PDB file of C-alpha atoms and ligand atoms in Angstrom:
ATOM      1  CA  MET Y 146      -5.696 -20.396 -25.653  1.00 48.00           C
ATOM      2  CA  GLY Y 147      -3.716 -22.747 -23.384  1.00 50.00           C
ATOM      3  CA  GLU Y 148      -5.355 -25.305 -21.093  1.00 62.00           C
ATOM      4  CA  GLY Y 149      -6.324 -24.263 -17.603  1.00 91.00           C
ATOM      5  CA  ARG Y 150      -6.115 -20.527 -17.904  1.00 94.00           C
ATOM      6  CA  GLU Y 151      -9.501 -20.329 -16.175  1.00 95.00           C
ATOM      7  CA  GLN Y 152      -7.914 -21.892 -13.096  1.00 95.00           C
ATOM      8  CA  ASN Y 153      -4.445 -20.349 -13.285  1.00 98.00           C
ATOM      9  CA  GLU Y 154      -5.330 -16.717 -13.865  1.00 98.00           C
ATOM     10  CA  ALA Y 155      -7.154 -14.452 -11.442  1.00 98.00           C
ATOM     11  CA  PHE Y 156      -8.513 -11.010 -10.834  1.00 98.00           C
ATOM     12  CA  VAL Y 157      -7.249  -9.862  -7.427  1.00 98.00           C
ATOM     13  CA  THR Y 158      -8.539  -7.066  -5.200  1.00 98.00           C
ATOM     14  CA  LEU Y 159      -8.050  -5.875  -1.617  1.00 97.00           C
ATOM     15  CA  ALA Y 160     -10.040  -4.653   1.391  1.00 97.00           C
ATOM     16  CA  THR Y 161      -8.740  -3.663   4.828  1.00 94.00           C
ATOM     17  CA  ASN Y 162     -12.189  -2.885   6.235  1.00 96.00           C
ATOM     18  CA  ASP Y 163     -15.866  -3.630   5.621  1.00 97.00           C
ATOM     19  CA  THR Y 164     -16.428  -0.383   3.741  1.00 97.00           C
ATOM     20  CA  TYR Y 165     -13.820  -1.091   1.064  1.00 97.00           C
ATOM     21  CA  ALA Y 166     -15.163  -4.662   1.051  1.00 98.00           C
ATOM     22  CA  LEU Y 167     -18.446  -3.250  -0.276  1.00 98.00           C
ATOM     23  CA  GLY Y 168     -16.401  -1.960  -3.197  1.00 98.00           C
ATOM     24  CA  CYS Y 169     -14.880  -5.428  -3.676  1.00 98.00           C
ATOM     25  CA  LEU Y 170     -18.386  -6.924  -3.769  1.00 98.00           C
ATOM     26  CA  VAL Y 171     -19.505  -4.504  -6.482  1.00 98.00           C
ATOM     27  CA  LEU Y 172     -16.275  -5.053  -8.428  1.00 98.00           C
ATOM     28  CA  GLY Y 173     -16.614  -8.845  -8.151  1.00 98.00           C
ATOM     29  CA  SER Y 174     -20.269  -8.686  -9.212  1.00 98.00           C
ATOM     30  CA  SER Y 175     -19.352  -6.468 -12.156  1.00 98.00           C
ATOM     31  CA  LEU Y 176     -16.741  -9.034 -13.276  1.00 98.00           C
ATOM     32  CA  ARG Y 177     -19.301 -11.865 -13.041  1.00 98.00           C
ATOM     33  CA  ARG Y 178     -21.843  -9.808 -14.988  1.00 98.00           C
ATOM     34  CA  VAL Y 179     -19.490  -9.405 -17.945  1.00 98.00           C
ATOM     35  CA  GLY Y 180     -18.891 -13.165 -17.901  1.00 98.00           C
ATOM     36  CA  THR Y 181     -15.248 -13.413 -16.920  1.00 98.00           C
ATOM     37  CA  THR Y 182     -13.841 -16.919 -17.252  1.00 98.00           C
ATOM     38  CA  ARG Y 183     -11.055 -16.300 -14.714  1.00 98.00           C
ATOM     39  CA  GLN Y 184     -10.808 -16.786 -10.945  1.00 98.00           C
ATOM     40  CA  LEU Y 185     -11.713 -14.018  -8.488  1.00 98.00           C
ATOM     41  CA  ALA Y 186      -9.538 -13.528  -5.401  1.00 98.00           C
ATOM     42  CA  VAL Y 187      -9.848 -10.948  -2.634  1.00 98.00           C
ATOM     43  CA  MET Y 188      -7.175 -10.161  -0.037  1.00 97.00           C
ATOM     44  CA  VAL Y 189      -8.523  -9.107   3.371  1.00 97.00           C
ATOM     45  CA  THR Y 190      -6.853  -7.897   6.570  1.00 93.00           C
ATOM     46  CA  SER Y 191      -7.907  -8.280  10.203  1.00 92.00           C
ATOM     47  CA  GLY Y 192     -10.141  -5.208   9.812  1.00 94.00           C
ATOM     48  CA  VAL Y 193     -12.662  -7.131   7.712  1.00 97.00           C
ATOM     49  CA  SER Y 194     -15.453  -8.715   9.780  1.00 97.00           C
ATOM     50  CA  GLN Y 195     -16.346 -12.395   9.800  1.00 96.00           C
ATOM     51  CA  SER Y 196     -19.763 -11.653   8.355  1.00 95.00           C
ATOM     52  CA  MET Y 197     -18.240  -9.681   5.489  1.00 97.00           C
ATOM     53  CA  ARG Y 198     -15.728 -12.452   4.783  1.00 97.00           C
ATOM     54  CA  GLN Y 199     -18.636 -14.832   4.403  1.00 96.00           C
ATOM     55  CA  GLN Y 200     -20.299 -12.488   1.964  1.00 96.00           C
ATOM     56  CA  LEU Y 201     -17.071 -12.159  -0.021  1.00 98.00           C
ATOM     57  CA  GLY Y 202     -16.683 -15.950   0.006  1.00 98.00           C
ATOM     58  CA  GLY Y 203     -20.006 -16.299  -1.792  1.00 97.00           C
ATOM     59  CA  LEU Y 204     -18.702 -14.303  -4.742  1.00 98.00           C
ATOM     60  CA  PHE Y 205     -14.919 -14.726  -4.837  1.00 98.00           C
ATOM     61  CA  ASN Y 206     -13.247 -18.080  -5.458  1.00 98.00           C
ATOM     62  CA  GLN Y 207     -10.651 -17.226  -2.837  1.00 98.00           C
ATOM     63  CA  VAL Y 208     -10.608 -14.976   0.251  1.00 98.00           C
ATOM     64  CA  VAL Y 209      -6.984 -14.596   1.427  1.00 97.00           C
ATOM     65  CA  GLU Y 210      -5.996 -13.116   4.781  1.00 95.00           C
ATOM     66  CA  VAL Y 211      -2.927 -10.818   4.602  1.00 91.00           C
ATOM     67  CA  ASN Y 212      -1.190  -8.513   7.089  1.00 81.00           C
ATOM     68  CA  VAL Y 213      -1.383  -4.759   6.883  1.00 70.00           C
ATOM     69  CA  LEU Y 214       1.933  -3.443   5.724  1.00 65.00           C
ATOM     70  CA  ASP Y 215       2.497   0.124   6.755  1.00 60.00           C
ATOM     71  CA  SER Y 216       4.802   2.301   4.702  1.00 62.00           C
ATOM     72  CA  SER Y 217       5.858   4.093   7.949  1.00 61.00           C
ATOM     73  CA  ASP Y 218       6.143   7.104   5.747  1.00 59.00           C
ATOM     74  CA  THR Y 219       3.723   9.302   7.636  1.00 63.00           C
ATOM     75  CA  CYS Y 220       5.437  12.487   6.465  1.00 62.00           C
ATOM     76  CA  ASN Y 221       4.965  11.868   2.758  1.00 62.00           C
ATOM     77  CA  LEU Y 222       1.492  10.499   3.216  1.00 58.00           C
ATOM     78  CA  GLU Y 223       0.445  13.573   5.126  1.00 64.00           C
ATOM     79  CA  LEU Y 224       1.894  15.714   2.367  1.00 58.00           C
ATOM     80  CA  LEU Y 225      -0.398  13.951   0.003  1.00 62.00           C
ATOM     81  CA  GLY Y 226      -3.294  14.552   2.382  1.00 65.00           C
ATOM     82  CA  ARG Y 227      -4.126  10.856   2.350  1.00 62.00           C
ATOM     83  CA  PRO Y 228      -2.776   9.180   5.514  1.00 62.00           C
ATOM     84  CA  ASP Y 229      -5.263   6.383   4.813  1.00 62.00           C
ATOM     85  CA  LEU Y 230      -3.189   5.334   1.795  1.00 58.00           C
ATOM     86  CA  SER Y 231      -0.468   3.734   3.935  1.00 61.00           C
ATOM     87  CA  VAL Y 232      -2.501   0.545   3.908  1.00 70.00           C
ATOM     88  CA  THR Y 233      -2.190   0.398   0.159  1.00 67.00           C
ATOM     89  CA  PHE Y 234       1.306  -1.011   0.703  1.00 77.00           C
ATOM     90  CA  THR Y 235      -0.650  -4.093   1.659  1.00 88.00           C
ATOM     91  CA  LYS Y 236      -1.330  -4.364  -2.042  1.00 92.00           C
ATOM     92  CA  PHE Y 237       2.147  -5.827  -2.588  1.00 91.00           C
ATOM     93  CA  HIS Y 238       0.953  -9.037  -0.974  1.00 92.00           C
ATOM     94  CA  CYS Y 239      -0.742  -9.739  -4.297  1.00 97.00           C
ATOM     95  CA  TRP Y 240       2.651 -10.906  -5.631  1.00 96.00           C
ATOM     96  CA  ARG Y 241       2.515 -13.748  -3.104  1.00 94.00           C
ATOM     97  CA  LEU Y 242      -0.532 -15.415  -4.701  1.00 97.00           C
ATOM     98  CA  THR Y 243       1.775 -17.846  -6.482  1.00 97.00           C
ATOM     99  CA  GLN Y 244      -0.964 -20.429  -7.006  1.00 98.00           C
ATOM    100  CA  TYR Y 245      -1.807 -18.292 -10.062  1.00 98.00           C
ATOM    101  CA  GLN Y 246       0.399 -17.871 -13.119  1.00 98.00           C
ATOM    102  CA  LYS Y 247      -0.852 -14.420 -14.004  1.00 98.00           C
ATOM    103  CA  CYS Y 248      -3.101 -11.913 -12.289  1.00 98.00           C
ATOM    104  CA  VAL Y 249      -4.819  -8.592 -12.811  1.00 99.00           C
ATOM    105  CA  PHE Y 250      -4.936  -6.457  -9.697  1.00 98.00           C
ATOM    106  CA  MET Y 251      -7.926  -4.124  -9.441  1.00 98.00           C
ATOM    107  CA  ASP Y 252      -8.624  -1.516  -6.737  1.00 97.00           C
ATOM    108  CA  ALA Y 253     -11.802  -1.956  -4.699  1.00 98.00           C
ATOM    109  CA  ASP Y 254     -13.032   1.345  -6.151  1.00 98.00           C
ATOM    110  CA  THR Y 255     -13.003   0.100  -9.747  1.00 98.00           C
ATOM    111  CA  LEU Y 256     -15.999  -1.109 -11.741  1.00 98.00           C
ATOM    112  CA  VAL Y 257     -15.870  -3.329 -14.838  1.00 98.00           C
ATOM    113  CA  VAL Y 258     -18.408  -2.406 -17.516  1.00 97.00           C
ATOM    114  CA  GLN Y 259     -17.136  -4.639 -20.353  1.00 98.00           C
ATOM    115  CA  ASN Y 260     -15.242  -7.943 -20.317  1.00 98.00           C
ATOM    116  CA  VAL Y 261     -11.500  -7.419 -19.795  1.00 98.00           C
ATOM    117  CA  ASP Y 262     -10.235 -11.038 -19.896  1.00 98.00           C
ATOM    118  CA  GLU Y 263      -7.922 -10.054 -22.769  1.00 98.00           C
ATOM    119  CA  LEU Y 264      -5.752  -8.378 -20.113  1.00 98.00           C
ATOM    120  CA  PHE Y 265      -4.273 -11.792 -19.310  1.00 98.00           C
ATOM    121  CA  ASP Y 266      -2.539 -11.759 -22.705  1.00 98.00           C
ATOM    122  CA  ARG Y 267      -0.417  -8.825 -21.467  1.00 98.00           C
ATOM    123  CA  GLU Y 268       2.873  -9.058 -19.624  1.00 98.00           C
ATOM    124  CA  GLU Y 269       4.064  -7.763 -16.249  1.00 98.00           C
ATOM    125  CA  LEU Y 270       3.892  -4.878 -15.607  1.00 98.00           C
ATOM    126  CA  SER Y 271       1.093  -3.600 -17.812  1.00 98.00           C
ATOM    127  CA  ALA Y 272      -1.013  -0.660 -16.685  1.00 98.00           C
ATOM    128  CA  ALA Y 273      -2.770   2.436 -18.013  1.00 98.00           C
ATOM    129  CA  PRO Y 274      -1.350   5.973 -17.824  1.00 97.00           C
ATOM    130  CA  ASP Y 275      -2.269   8.055 -14.799  1.00 95.00           C
ATOM    131  CA  ALA Y 276      -4.509  10.959 -15.786  1.00 91.00           C
ATOM    132  CA  GLY Y 277      -2.630  13.319 -13.470  1.00 89.00           C
ATOM    133  CA  TRP Y 278       0.872  12.461 -14.783  1.00 93.00           C
ATOM    134  CA  PRO Y 279       0.725  10.256 -17.883  1.00 94.00           C
ATOM    135  CA  ASP Y 280       4.415   9.223 -17.691  1.00 97.00           C
ATOM    136  CA  CYS Y 281       3.392   7.308 -14.572  1.00 97.00           C
ATOM    137  CA  PHE Y 282       0.989   4.395 -14.634  1.00 98.00           C
ATOM    138  CA  ASN Y 283      -2.053   4.321 -12.380  1.00 97.00           C
ATOM    139  CA  SER Y 284      -1.777   1.427  -9.929  1.00 97.00           C
ATOM    140  CA  GLY Y 285      -5.526   0.850  -9.644  1.00 97.00           C
ATOM    141  CA  VAL Y 286      -5.447  -1.709 -12.493  1.00 98.00           C
ATOM    142  CA  PHE Y 287      -2.327  -3.674 -13.439  1.00 98.00           C
ATOM    143  CA  VAL Y 288      -1.273  -6.999 -14.928  1.00 99.00           C
ATOM    144  CA  TYR Y 289       1.413  -8.865 -12.971  1.00 98.00           C
ATOM    145  CA  VAL Y 290       3.047 -12.252 -12.461  1.00 98.00           C
ATOM    146  CA  PRO Y 291       2.933 -13.574  -8.865  1.00 98.00           C
ATOM    147  CA  SER Y 292       6.406 -14.274  -7.480  1.00 97.00           C
ATOM    148  CA  GLU Y 293       7.821 -14.420  -3.942  1.00 93.00           C
ATOM    149  CA  GLN Y 294      11.053 -12.987  -5.314  1.00 94.00           C
ATOM    150  CA  THR Y 295       9.331  -9.925  -6.768  1.00 95.00           C
ATOM    151  CA  TYR Y 296       7.482  -9.443  -3.475  1.00 90.00           C
ATOM    152  CA  ARG Y 297      10.774  -9.468  -1.545  1.00 86.00           C
ATOM    153  CA  ASN Y 298      12.402  -7.155  -4.091  1.00 90.00           C
ATOM    154  CA  LEU Y 299       9.529  -4.698  -3.768  1.00 88.00           C
ATOM    155  CA  LEU Y 300       9.816  -4.680   0.020  1.00 81.00           C
ATOM    156  CA  SER Y 301      13.564  -4.104   0.083  1.00 81.00           C
ATOM    157  CA  PHE Y 302      13.144  -1.458  -2.588  1.00 83.00           C
ATOM    158  CA  ALA Y 303      10.505   0.198  -0.389  1.00 77.00           C
ATOM    159  CA  VAL Y 304      12.798   0.166   2.626  1.00 72.00           C
ATOM    160  CA  THR Y 305      15.829   1.574   0.805  1.00 75.00           C
ATOM    161  CA  GLY Y 306      14.183   3.981  -1.624  1.00 74.00           C
ATOM    162  CA  GLY Y 307      10.766   4.762  -0.274  1.00 71.00           C
ATOM    163  CA  SER Y 308       7.906   6.020  -2.359  1.00 77.00           C
ATOM    164  CA  PHE Y 309       7.654   9.534  -3.740  1.00 81.00           C
ATOM    165  CA  ASP Y 310       3.970   9.791  -2.937  1.00 83.00           C
ATOM    166  CA  GLY Y 311       4.003   7.615   0.186  1.00 76.00           C
ATOM    167  CA  GLY Y 312       1.619   5.159  -1.474  1.00 84.00           C
ATOM    168  CA  ASP Y 313       1.901   2.071  -3.620  1.00 90.00           C
ATOM    169  CA  GLN Y 314       1.678   3.956  -6.919  1.00 93.00           C
ATOM    170  CA  GLY Y 315       4.848   5.992  -6.326  1.00 92.00           C
ATOM    171  CA  LEU Y 316       6.788   2.926  -5.318  1.00 91.00           C
ATOM    172  CA  LEU Y 317       5.551   0.722  -8.148  1.00 96.00           C
ATOM    173  CA  ASN Y 318       6.391   3.431 -10.674  1.00 97.00           C
ATOM    174  CA  LEU Y 319       9.946   3.711  -9.347  1.00 94.00           C
ATOM    175  CA  TYR Y 320      10.349  -0.074  -9.300  1.00 95.00           C
ATOM    176  CA  PHE Y 321       8.897  -0.654 -12.789  1.00 98.00           C
ATOM    177  CA  ASN Y 322      10.624   2.500 -14.023  1.00 96.00           C
ATOM    178  CA  LYS Y 323      10.942   1.373 -17.649  1.00 97.00           C
ATOM    179  CA  TRP Y 324       7.165   1.321 -18.091  1.00 98.00           C
ATOM    180  CA  ALA Y 325       6.977   4.760 -19.716  1.00 96.00           C
ATOM    181  CA  THR Y 326       9.564   4.105 -22.423  1.00 97.00           C
ATOM    182  CA  GLU Y 327      10.454   0.447 -22.902  1.00 96.00           C
ATOM    183  CA  ASP Y 328       7.470  -1.372 -24.383  1.00 97.00           C
ATOM    184  CA  ILE Y 329       4.269   0.198 -25.653  1.00 98.00           C
ATOM    185  CA  GLY Y 330       2.608  -3.238 -25.235  1.00 98.00           C
ATOM    186  CA  LYS Y 331       2.695  -2.628 -21.507  1.00 98.00           C
ATOM    187  CA  HIS Y 332       0.677   0.561 -21.885  1.00 98.00           C
ATOM    188  CA  LEU Y 333      -2.927  -0.429 -21.426  1.00 98.00           C
ATOM    189  CA  PRO Y 334      -5.429   1.762 -23.231  1.00 97.00           C
ATOM    190  CA  PHE Y 335      -6.893   4.400 -20.931  1.00 96.00           C
ATOM    191  CA  THR Y 336     -10.269   2.668 -21.412  1.00 97.00           C
ATOM    192  CA  PHE Y 337      -9.014  -0.050 -19.003  1.00 98.00           C
ATOM    193  CA  ASN Y 338      -8.744   2.461 -16.147  1.00 97.00           C
ATOM    194  CA  VAL Y 339     -10.851   5.556 -16.793  1.00 96.00           C
ATOM    195  CA  VAL Y 340     -10.877   7.898 -13.835  1.00 90.00           C
ATOM    196  CA  SER Y 341     -14.464   8.822 -13.161  1.00 81.00           C
ATOM    197  CA  GLN Y 342     -13.605  12.512 -13.503  1.00 76.00           C
ATOM    198  CA  ALA Y 343     -12.343  12.117 -17.097  1.00 70.00           C
ATOM    199  CA  PHE Y 344     -15.495  13.693 -18.498  1.00 67.00           C
ATOM    200  CA  TYR Y 345     -14.446  16.856 -16.753  1.00 70.00           C
ATOM    201  CA  SER Y 346     -10.833  17.023 -17.911  1.00 79.00           C
ATOM    202  CA  TYR Y 347     -11.467  16.137 -21.586  1.00 85.00           C
ATOM    203  CA  LEU Y 348     -15.184  16.105 -22.343  1.00 86.00           C
ATOM    204  CA  PRO Y 349     -14.988  15.649 -26.163  1.00 89.00           C
ATOM    205  CA  ALA Y 350     -12.773  12.562 -25.773  1.00 89.00           C
ATOM    206  CA  PHE Y 351     -15.039  11.236 -23.062  1.00 88.00           C
ATOM    207  CA  LYS Y 352     -18.009  11.481 -25.444  1.00 89.00           C
ATOM    208  CA  GLN Y 353     -16.109  10.101 -28.442  1.00 92.00           C
ATOM    209  CA  PHE Y 354     -14.733   7.044 -26.643  1.00 92.00           C
ATOM    210  CA  TYR Y 355     -17.493   6.494 -24.083  1.00 93.00           C
ATOM    211  CA  ASP Y 356     -18.650   3.230 -25.687  1.00 95.00           C
ATOM    212  CA  ASN Y 357     -15.133   1.796 -25.442  1.00 97.00           C
ATOM    213  CA  ILE Y 358     -14.842   2.268 -21.681  1.00 96.00           C
ATOM    214  CA  LYS Y 359     -14.134  -1.060 -19.981  1.00 98.00           C
ATOM    215  CA  VAL Y 360     -13.167  -0.088 -16.428  1.00 98.00           C
ATOM    216  CA  VAL Y 361     -14.170   2.939 -14.358  1.00 97.00           C
ATOM    217  CA  HIS Y 362     -12.008   3.975 -11.382  1.00 97.00           C
ATOM    218  CA  PHE Y 363     -13.451   6.176  -8.630  1.00 96.00           C
ATOM    219  CA  ILE Y 364     -10.175   7.718  -7.437  1.00 94.00           C
ATOM    220  CA  GLY Y 365     -10.011  10.192  -4.550  1.00 90.00           C
ATOM    221  CA  ALA Y 366     -11.186  10.335  -0.964  1.00 90.00           C
ATOM    222  CA  VAL Y 367     -14.906  10.293  -1.791  1.00 92.00           C
ATOM    223  CA  LYS Y 368     -16.055   6.905  -3.042  1.00 95.00           C
ATOM    224  CA  PRO Y 369     -19.372   5.728  -4.559  1.00 96.00           C
ATOM    225  CA  TRP Y 370     -20.418   4.206  -1.221  1.00 96.00           C
ATOM    226  CA  HIS Y 371     -20.195   7.626   0.457  1.00 94.00           C
ATOM    227  CA  HIS Y 372     -23.023   8.947  -1.692  1.00 94.00           C
ATOM    228  CA  ALA Y 373     -26.675   9.014  -0.740  1.00 92.00           C
ATOM    229  CA  TYR Y 374     -29.032   6.753  -2.644  1.00 94.00           C
ATOM    230  CA  ASN Y 375     -32.757   7.300  -2.981  1.00 94.00           C
ATOM    231  CA  THR Y 376     -34.423   3.884  -2.860  1.00 91.00           C
ATOM    232  CA  ALA Y 377     -37.752   5.241  -4.165  1.00 93.00           C
ATOM    233  CA  SER Y 378     -36.391   6.839  -7.350  1.00 94.00           C
ATOM    234  CA  ARG Y 379     -33.439   4.404  -7.525  1.00 95.00           C
ATOM    235  CA  THR Y 380     -31.034   7.252  -8.129  1.00 96.00           C
ATOM    236  CA  VAL Y 381     -27.782   8.307  -6.515  1.00 95.00           C
ATOM    237  CA  THR Y 382     -27.189  11.884  -5.404  1.00 90.00           C
ATOM    238  CA  GLN Y 383     -23.900  13.221  -6.728  1.00 85.00           C
ATOM    239  CA  LEU Y 384     -21.862  14.946  -4.013  1.00 84.00           C
ATOM    240  CA  PRO Y 385     -20.643  18.406  -5.044  1.00 81.00           C
ATOM    241  CA  GLY Y 386     -16.923  18.817  -5.666  1.00 79.00           C
ATOM    242  CA  THR Y 387     -15.963  15.152  -6.022  1.00 80.00           C
ATOM    243  CA  GLY Y 388     -16.045  15.286  -9.814  1.00 80.00           C
ATOM    244  CA  HIS Y 389     -17.368  11.723 -10.125  1.00 86.00           C
ATOM    245  CA  SER Y 390     -19.586  11.292 -13.153  1.00 87.00           C
ATOM    246  CA  GLN Y 391     -23.279  10.872 -12.296  1.00 90.00           C
ATOM    247  CA  GLN Y 392     -23.557   8.132 -14.930  1.00 91.00           C
ATOM    248  CA  PHE Y 393     -20.727   6.082 -13.448  1.00 93.00           C
ATOM    249  CA  LEU Y 394     -21.995   6.529  -9.897  1.00 95.00           C
ATOM    250  CA  GLN Y 395     -25.398   5.305 -11.017  1.00 96.00           C
ATOM    251  CA  MET Y 396     -23.798   2.235 -12.661  1.00 96.00           C
ATOM    252  CA  TRP Y 397     -22.007   1.419  -9.411  1.00 98.00           C
ATOM    253  CA  TRP Y 398     -25.191   1.818  -7.370  1.00 97.00           C
ATOM    254  CA  ASN Y 399     -27.281  -0.227  -9.799  1.00 97.00           C
ATOM    255  CA  ILE Y 400     -24.940  -3.171  -9.306  1.00 98.00           C
ATOM    256  CA  PHE Y 401     -24.798  -2.588  -5.572  1.00 97.00           C
ATOM    257  CA  MET Y 402     -28.593  -2.567  -5.225  1.00 97.00           C
ATOM    258  CA  ASP Y 403     -29.196  -5.460  -7.657  1.00 96.00           C
ATOM    259  CA  SER Y 404     -26.421  -7.871  -6.726  1.00 96.00           C
ATOM    260  CA  VAL Y 405     -24.855  -6.913  -3.391  1.00 96.00           C
ATOM    261  CA  GLN Y 406     -27.360  -5.277  -1.059  1.00 94.00           C
ATOM    262  CA  PRO Y 407     -29.994  -8.073  -1.184  1.00 93.00           C
ATOM    263  CA  ASN Y 408     -27.474 -10.582   0.240  1.00 88.00           C
ATOM    264  CA  LEU Y 409     -25.935  -8.230   2.772  1.00 87.00           C
ATOM    265  CA  ASP Y 410     -26.212  -8.814   6.505  1.00 78.00           C
ATOM    266  CA  PRO Y 411     -28.632  -5.939   7.409  1.00 75.00           C
ATOM    267  CA  GLN Y 412     -26.634  -5.048  10.528  1.00 67.00           C
ATOM    268  CA  LEU Y 413     -23.462  -4.794   8.503  1.00 60.00           C
ATOM    269  CA  TYR Y 414     -25.118  -2.596   5.931  1.00 58.00           C
ATOM    270  CA  GLU Y 415     -26.503  -0.216   8.578  1.00 55.00           C
ATOM    271  CA  SER Y 416     -23.214   0.068  10.428  1.00 45.00           C
ATOM    272  CA  GLU Y 417     -21.208   0.674   7.290  1.00 45.00           C
ATOM    273  CA  ARG Y 418     -23.416   3.203   5.563  1.00 47.00           C
ATOM    274  CA  VAL Y 419     -21.823   6.622   5.936  1.00 42.00           C
TER     275      VAL Y 419
HETATM  276  N1  UDP T  17      -7.620   0.137   0.414  1.00 82.51           N
HETATM  277  C1  UDP T  17      -8.216  -0.525   1.495  1.00 82.51           C
HETATM  278  N2  UDP T  17      -8.454   0.186   2.645  1.00 82.51           N
HETATM  279  C2  UDP T  17      -8.145   1.509   2.783  1.00 82.51           C
HETATM  280  C3  UDP T  17      -7.560   2.173   1.687  1.00 82.51           C
HETATM  281  C4  UDP T  17      -7.314   1.457   0.513  1.00 82.51           C
HETATM  282  O1  UDP T  17      -8.528  -1.696   1.408  1.00 82.51           O
HETATM  283  O2  UDP T  17      -8.401   2.083   3.871  1.00 82.51           O
HETATM  284  C5  UDP T  17      -7.329  -0.633  -0.825  1.00 82.51           C
HETATM  285  C6  UDP T  17      -8.543  -0.726  -1.737  1.00 82.51           C
HETATM  286  O3  UDP T  17      -8.457  -1.881  -2.525  1.00 82.51           O
HETATM  287  C7  UDP T  17      -8.359   0.526  -2.562  1.00 82.51           C
HETATM  288  C8  UDP T  17      -6.861   0.513  -2.820  1.00 82.51           C
HETATM  289  O4  UDP T  17      -6.323   0.042  -1.567  1.00 82.51           O
HETATM  290  O5  UDP T  17      -9.116   0.525  -3.750  1.00 82.51           O
HETATM  291  C9  UDP T  17      -6.244   1.871  -3.178  1.00 82.51           C
HETATM  292  O6  UDP T  17      -6.810   2.915  -2.413  1.00 82.51           O
HETATM  293  P1  UDP T  17      -7.811   3.970  -3.066  1.00 82.51           P
HETATM  294  O7  UDP T  17      -8.577   3.296  -4.140  1.00 82.51           O
HETATM  295  O8  UDP T  17      -8.617   4.592  -1.949  1.00 82.51           O
HETATM  296  O9  UDP T  17      -6.812   5.042  -3.668  1.00 82.51           O
HETATM  297  P2  UDP T  17      -7.087   5.999  -4.936  1.00 82.51           P
HETATM  298  O10 UDP T  17      -7.419   5.117  -6.101  1.00 82.51           O
HETATM  299  O11 UDP T  17      -8.214   6.907  -4.560  1.00 82.51           O
HETATM  300  O12 UDP T  17      -5.797   6.724  -5.118  1.00 82.51           O
HETATM  301 MN1   MN T  18      -8.537   3.408  -6.306  1.00 82.51          MN
END
């Protein structure tokens, strides 16, 4: 292992508001719990409060302010039923963190359950297959190399080509369009980005490989923080129809209650609970 990788490699996440920032806090805590040796960076936009930035600063090595980048692709986004996803174009700012030599981007709705530092041995662009269309990668977890040039290329590509789903995943898949065929080394095992509904789509595999799961991803409009939590029994109530696994939700809430909630500004917590 080369010198300085602890300083030059980072996990990067993103929040455009205080609610997603709660996800970043759980994600960051989960990375600390599994003993990562790498840096933690979080990108925030103007929608994240001062108080929340302070909270993030206590956990992440770096809190970086970025501008919201709108895909201006309202039509496609509405088709997808997720107009909120336009902010995910903001994700591309992660390529501008050139103080790092290599990074792993992780969505704010992911949770690390086992150490994943080995990801930094992979090349750009490495990602796991999307459960809905496995010839596309899921953009909730990916290995990349920061570069201003790549950032500019992505933006001009976005302007000329657009994204087939109106979000970052469609665009990244068109840009890194050799991912499916070129190099199997860039295919991360599914265990690095297990959608929390996987138990439903392939239960026997879920049971067989459960112990190998390293990262859980709570995709969809309903996130762990939308669920009700009973403080007396210390259990989360699964919302019907979301498909999120009860076990994974409970893992998320355990970390939230143990590591995040005790340090949270009470006013912030009250105002952000849905
Ligand atoms: N995000 C954000 N604010 C939003 C929507 C998304 O900060 O209003 C960021 C956040 O890091 C989130 C990522 O963009 O995890 C991708 O969005 P999301 O996870 O909701 O999409 P999904 O994984 O459900 O497709
Ligand atoms: Mn996500």
